[in-house]
Amino acid sequence: NAGVTQTPKFRILKIGQSMTLQCTQDMNHNYMYWYRQDPGMGLKLIYYSVGAGITDKGEVPNGYNVSRSTTEDFPLRLELAAPSQTSVYFCASSYAGSSPGANVLTFGAGSRLTVL
Amino acid sequence: RKEVEQDPGPFNVPEGATVAFNCTYSNSASQSFFWYRQDCRKEPKLLMSVYSSGNEDGRFTAQLNRASQYISLLIRDSKLSDSATYLCVVNEGTSGGGADGLTFGKGTHLIIQP
């Protein structure tokens, strides 16, 4: 059981380049999320998805796009990379409900992105 | 604006000591509360959920004070391996019932010294 898997772990981009961060989970969670974490700051929600075919904006969506074609996969796309997007990106998943384990996030190991 | 405030530390504590830190939240309608632990350059991992009646898991005790809008984490008999950043997380609750209503604090950095 791999949990949440993110790739790549590290990437350096030039300004204006595009890339996709991949995320897959094998826990059959309906909810998936993308966060970014900047030094000394709390995690900020970029986008989330409540299930296949449904996505919604979080707190800081500008400059990013997502898709959710399957329950397992939730890629994050950066179209025109900017230095402000230098950050550590975490994908996470959870299941919704009222049971004790609901809404507990399982995170991937993170993707460290630098835009120069 | 929803806010979750934590003392960033660092808290430098000798091994074996007891340490406690608080987290305050601004939204009185917040529904659920968590402590996550994040090791350096790693992902956050759930340490414990915080229940209204308070809860304990081994050396860790979490408490919730709704009247004053804060949660606390107490670590007894601290170990070197407890060195990490502790993230306070508050769930505002959403219509969809998921975790998209979570607000993360910036974390409290704890260093256990031998």
mmCIF file of C-alpha atoms in Angstrom, chain A:
data_model
loop_
_atom_site.group_PDB
_atom_site.id
_atom_site.type_symbol
_atom_site.label_atom_id
_atom_site.label_comp_id
_atom_site.label_asym_id
_atom_site.label_seq_id
_atom_site.Cartn_x
_atom_site.Cartn_y
_atom_site.Cartn_z
ATOM 1 C CA ASN A 1 0.000 0.000 0.000
ATOM 2 C CA ALA A 2 1.921 3.037 -1.292
ATOM 3 C CA GLY A 3 -0.457 5.753 0.010
ATOM 4 C CA VAL A 4 0.087 9.027 -1.874
ATOM 5 C CA THR A 5 2.859 9.122 -4.460
ATOM 6 C CA GLN A 6 4.179 12.352 -5.984
ATOM 7 C CA THR A 7 6.637 12.879 -8.784
ATOM 8 C CA PRO A 8 9.074 14.453 -9.370
ATOM 9 C CA LYS A 9 10.717 15.019 -5.991
ATOM 10 C CA PHE A 10 12.806 17.915 -7.287
ATOM 11 C CA ARG A 11 12.623 20.112 -10.359
ATOM 12 C CA ILE A 12 14.251 23.307 -11.574
ATOM 13 C CA LEU A 13 12.335 25.318 -14.133
ATOM 14 C CA LYS A 14 13.115 28.420 -16.104
ATOM 15 C CA ILE A 15 10.675 31.322 -16.081
ATOM 16 C CA GLY A 16 7.891 30.688 -18.584
ATOM 17 C CA GLN A 17 8.337 26.923 -18.775
ATOM 18 C CA SER A 18 5.496 24.532 -18.084
ATOM 19 C CA MET A 19 5.371 21.325 -16.116
ATOM 20 C CA THR A 20 3.031 18.882 -14.447
ATOM 21 C CA LEU A 21 3.388 17.510 -10.944
ATOM 22 C CA GLN A 22 1.948 14.020 -10.770
ATOM 23 C CA CYS A 23 0.018 12.637 -7.808
ATOM 24 C CA THR A 24 -1.612 9.260 -7.364
ATOM 25 C CA GLN A 25 -3.216 7.553 -4.362
ATOM 26 C CA ASP A 26 -4.218 3.940 -3.848
ATOM 27 C CA MET A 27 -6.465 4.333 -0.803
ATOM 28 C CA ASN A 28 -9.681 4.954 -2.774
ATOM 29 C CA HIS A 29 -10.033 8.360 -1.133
ATOM 30 C CA ASN A 30 -12.625 10.588 -2.728
ATOM 31 C CA TYR A 31 -10.947 13.868 -1.775
ATOM 32 C CA MET A 32 -7.584 14.991 -3.140
ATOM 33 C CA TYR A 33 -5.706 18.248 -2.590
ATOM 34 C CA TRP A 34 -2.717 20.240 -3.682
ATOM 35 C CA TYR A 35 -0.940 22.461 -1.158
ATOM 36 C CA ARG A 36 2.119 24.634 -1.354
ATOM 37 C CA GLN A 37 4.388 25.356 1.579
ATOM 38 C CA ASP A 38 6.720 28.330 1.622
ATOM 39 C CA PRO A 39 9.455 28.737 4.275
ATOM 40 C CA GLY A 40 8.012 29.813 7.619
ATOM 41 C CA MET A 41 4.477 29.731 6.278
ATOM 42 C CA GLY A 42 1.531 27.436 6.767
ATOM 43 C CA LEU A 43 0.339 25.151 4.017
ATOM 44 C CA LYS A 44 -1.856 26.930 1.492
ATOM 45 C CA LEU A 45 -4.517 25.071 -0.482
ATOM 46 C CA ILE A 46 -4.148 25.483 -4.242
ATOM 47 C CA TYR A 47 -6.876 23.213 -5.630
ATOM 48 C CA TYR A 48 -8.908 20.312 -4.392
ATOM 49 C CA SER A 49 -11.208 17.664 -5.808
ATOM 50 C CA VAL A 50 -14.161 15.876 -4.238
ATOM 51 C CA GLY A 51 -14.158 13.095 -6.805
ATOM 52 C CA ALA A 52 -13.416 12.190 -10.402
ATOM 53 C CA GLY A 53 -14.465 14.952 -12.778
ATOM 54 C CA ILE A 54 -14.871 17.580 -10.049
ATOM 55 C CA THR A 55 -12.290 20.174 -9.075
ATOM 56 C CA ASP A 56 -12.436 23.464 -7.209
ATOM 57 C CA LYS A 57 -10.162 26.355 -6.343
ATOM 58 C CA GLY A 58 -8.520 26.699 -2.984
ATOM 59 C CA GLU A 59 -6.927 29.757 -1.428
ATOM 60 C CA VAL A 60 -4.096 30.301 -3.964
ATOM 61 C CA PRO A 61 -5.129 28.883 -7.381
ATOM 62 C CA ASN A 62 -3.635 31.520 -9.703
ATOM 63 C CA GLY A 63 -1.028 30.135 -12.072
ATOM 64 C CA TYR A 64 -2.116 26.522 -11.640
ATOM 65 C CA ASN A 65 -4.552 24.070 -13.193
ATOM 66 C CA VAL A 66 -5.711 20.615 -12.193
ATOM 67 C CA SER A 67 -7.737 17.749 -13.547
ATOM 68 C CA ARG A 68 -9.240 14.646 -11.962
ATOM 69 C CA SER A 69 -10.056 12.060 -14.603
ATOM 70 C CA THR A 70 -9.825 9.110 -12.192
ATOM 71 C CA THR A 71 -10.211 8.592 -8.458
ATOM 72 C CA GLU A 72 -6.513 7.781 -8.174
ATOM 73 C CA ASP A 73 -4.835 10.646 -10.068
ATOM 74 C CA PHE A 74 -4.751 14.383 -9.481
ATOM 75 C CA PRO A 75 -2.039 16.150 -11.516
ATOM 76 C CA LEU A 76 -1.138 19.805 -10.962
ATOM 77 C CA ARG A 77 -0.149 21.855 -14.007
ATOM 78 C CA LEU A 78 1.988 24.991 -14.007
ATOM 79 C CA GLU A 79 1.563 26.697 -17.384
ATOM 80 C CA LEU A 80 3.959 29.653 -17.222
ATOM 81 C CA ALA A 81 6.332 29.186 -14.331
ATOM 82 C CA ALA A 82 7.199 32.279 -12.295
ATOM 83 C CA PRO A 83 9.721 32.754 -9.467
ATOM 84 C CA SER A 84 6.787 33.214 -7.056
ATOM 85 C CA GLN A 85 5.928 29.565 -7.665
ATOM 86 C CA THR A 86 9.180 28.404 -6.106
ATOM 87 C CA SER A 87 7.901 26.290 -3.247
ATOM 88 C CA VAL A 88 7.404 22.805 -1.890
ATOM 89 C CA TYR A 89 4.227 21.224 -3.210
ATOM 90 C CA PHE A 90 2.333 18.545 -1.334
ATOM 91 C CA CYS A 91 -0.431 16.391 -2.685
ATOM 92 C CA ALA A 92 -2.802 14.888 -0.132
ATOM 93 C CA SER A 93 -5.918 12.776 0.028
ATOM 94 C CA SER A 94 -8.678 12.045 2.509
ATOM 95 C CA TYR A 95 -12.136 10.599 2.762
ATOM 96 C CA ALA A 96 -15.063 12.686 3.878
ATOM 97 C CA GLY A 97 -17.538 11.766 6.559
ATOM 98 C CA SER A 98 -18.076 11.764 10.289
ATOM 99 C CA SER A 99 -16.034 8.734 11.325
ATOM 100 C CA PRO A 100 -12.845 9.323 13.383
ATOM 101 C CA GLY A 101 -10.508 8.953 10.400
ATOM 102 C CA ALA A 102 -12.485 11.243 8.132
ATOM 103 C CA ASN A 103 -10.844 14.441 6.920
ATOM 104 C CA VAL A 104 -7.435 13.258 8.094
ATOM 105 C CA LEU A 105 -4.969 14.108 5.355
ATOM 106 C CA THR A 106 -2.453 11.624 4.026
ATOM 107 C CA PHE A 107 0.316 13.546 2.302
ATOM 108 C CA GLY A 108 2.736 12.640 -0.426
ATOM 109 C CA ALA A 109 6.454 13.141 0.180
ATOM 110 C CA GLY A 110 6.470 16.524 -1.559
ATOM 111 C CA SER A 111 7.869 18.045 -4.721
ATOM 112 C CA ARG A 112 10.486 20.771 -4.365
ATOM 113 C CA LEU A 113 10.199 23.212 -7.266
ATOM 114 C CA THR A 114 12.584 26.054 -8.044
ATOM 115 C CA VAL A 115 11.844 28.601 -10.771
ATOM 116 C CA LEU A 116 14.834 30.624 -11.967
#
